[in-house]
Each structure stands twice: as C-alpha cells, then as structure tokens.
Coordinates of C-alpha atoms in Angstrom, one line a residue:
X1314 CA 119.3 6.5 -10.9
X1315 CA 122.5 4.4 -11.2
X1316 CA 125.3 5.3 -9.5
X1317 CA 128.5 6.5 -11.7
X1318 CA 132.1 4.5 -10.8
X1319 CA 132.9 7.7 -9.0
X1320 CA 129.9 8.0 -6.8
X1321 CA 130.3 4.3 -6.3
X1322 CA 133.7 4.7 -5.2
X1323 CA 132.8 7.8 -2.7
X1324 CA 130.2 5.5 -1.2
X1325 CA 132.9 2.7 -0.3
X1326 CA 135.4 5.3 0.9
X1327 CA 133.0 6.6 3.3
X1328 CA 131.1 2.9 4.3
X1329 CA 134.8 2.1 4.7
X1330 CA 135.3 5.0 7.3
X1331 CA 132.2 5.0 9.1
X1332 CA 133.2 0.9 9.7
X1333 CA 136.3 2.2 11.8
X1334 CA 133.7 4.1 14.1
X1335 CA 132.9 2.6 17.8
X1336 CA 129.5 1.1 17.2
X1337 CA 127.9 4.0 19.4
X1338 CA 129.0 7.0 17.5
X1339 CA 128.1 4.7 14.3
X1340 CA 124.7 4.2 15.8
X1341 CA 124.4 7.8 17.0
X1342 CA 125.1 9.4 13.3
X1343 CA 122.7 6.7 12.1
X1344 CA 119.8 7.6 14.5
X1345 CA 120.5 11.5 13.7
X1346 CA 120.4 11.1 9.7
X1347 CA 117.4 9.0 10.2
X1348 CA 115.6 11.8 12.5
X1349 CA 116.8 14.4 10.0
X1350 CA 115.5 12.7 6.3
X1351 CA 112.1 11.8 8.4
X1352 CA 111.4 15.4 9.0
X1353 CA 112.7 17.5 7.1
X1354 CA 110.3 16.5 4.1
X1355 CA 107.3 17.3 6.0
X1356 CA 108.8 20.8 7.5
X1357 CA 109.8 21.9 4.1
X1358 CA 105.9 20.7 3.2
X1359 CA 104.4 22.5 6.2
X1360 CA 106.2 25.9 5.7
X1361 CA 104.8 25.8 2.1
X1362 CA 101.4 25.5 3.0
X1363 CA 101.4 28.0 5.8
X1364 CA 103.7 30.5 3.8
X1365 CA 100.4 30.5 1.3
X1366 CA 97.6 30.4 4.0
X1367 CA 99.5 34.0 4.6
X1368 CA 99.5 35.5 1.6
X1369 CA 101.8 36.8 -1.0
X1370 CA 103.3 38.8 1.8
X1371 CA 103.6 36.2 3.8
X1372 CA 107.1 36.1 6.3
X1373 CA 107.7 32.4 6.2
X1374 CA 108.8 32.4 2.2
X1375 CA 112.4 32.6 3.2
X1376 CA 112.4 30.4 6.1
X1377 CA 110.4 27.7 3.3
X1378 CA 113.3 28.6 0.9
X1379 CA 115.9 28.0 3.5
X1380 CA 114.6 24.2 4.4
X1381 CA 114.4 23.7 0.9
X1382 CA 118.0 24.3 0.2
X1383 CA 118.7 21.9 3.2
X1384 CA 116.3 18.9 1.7
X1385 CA 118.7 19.4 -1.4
X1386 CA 121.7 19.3 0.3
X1387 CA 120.4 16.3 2.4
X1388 CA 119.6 14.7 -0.9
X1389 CA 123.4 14.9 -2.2
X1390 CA 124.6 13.4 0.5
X1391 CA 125.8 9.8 0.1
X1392 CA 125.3 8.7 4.5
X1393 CA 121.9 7.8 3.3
X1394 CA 123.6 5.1 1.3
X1395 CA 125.9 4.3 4.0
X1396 CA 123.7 4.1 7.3

C-alpha cells in the first residue's frame, strides 16, 4: 500500500527524531521492535490453535483476542518504517 503525503510526512518527523537519539537507545528501541514484530505473530497464532484444541469454552479466547488487538496496533505503527 502506498503511503499518503501525510503518513509520508509522519514517517520523516519521527526518522527525524529517532536520528537525535544516542546510537544505544536508537539501537535498543530497534532490537525491542524487532523482538516484538518476530513474536507476536506466532503468539497470536499459538493462542488460536490452543483456544480451539479447548473447546468452545475454552479460557484462552480473550487472552487470543487481547494479542490480536496488540498485532493491530503494532501494525499501525510507523517505527517499523523507521528502524
């Protein structure tokens, strides 16, 4: 998906601010986004699975829903674009 002049410009305001960052907390936030978008996917994936190996009553529906809503969020954010 192209990016809108808008998004474009909120991706060079914040490339702009991480720049004024020492290099270690740069690297740090890096490192952690990384860790984050590497898991998340398969946690969201794994409470699925085991949510329906329980059954319709199964306790880990919300927890499942919860990750989901963070893999969204994480998806909005423009570090990934950044880092």
């Amino acid at each position: 998906m192209a990016m809108n002049e808008t998004k474009k410009a909120k991706v060079a305001a914040l490339r702009t601010e991480m720049r004024k960052l020492d290099p270690e907390t740069y690297q740090e936030i890096r490192q952690s986004y990384y860790k984050i978008a590497e898991e998340l996917r398969p946690l969201v994936d794994a409470l699925e699975k085991a949510d329906a190996d329980l059954g319709p009553d199964g306790t880990l529906l919300e927890e499942h829903y919860i990750f989901c809503e963070m893999l969204e969020r994480l998806n909005k954010s423009l570090l990934g674009g950044v880092v």
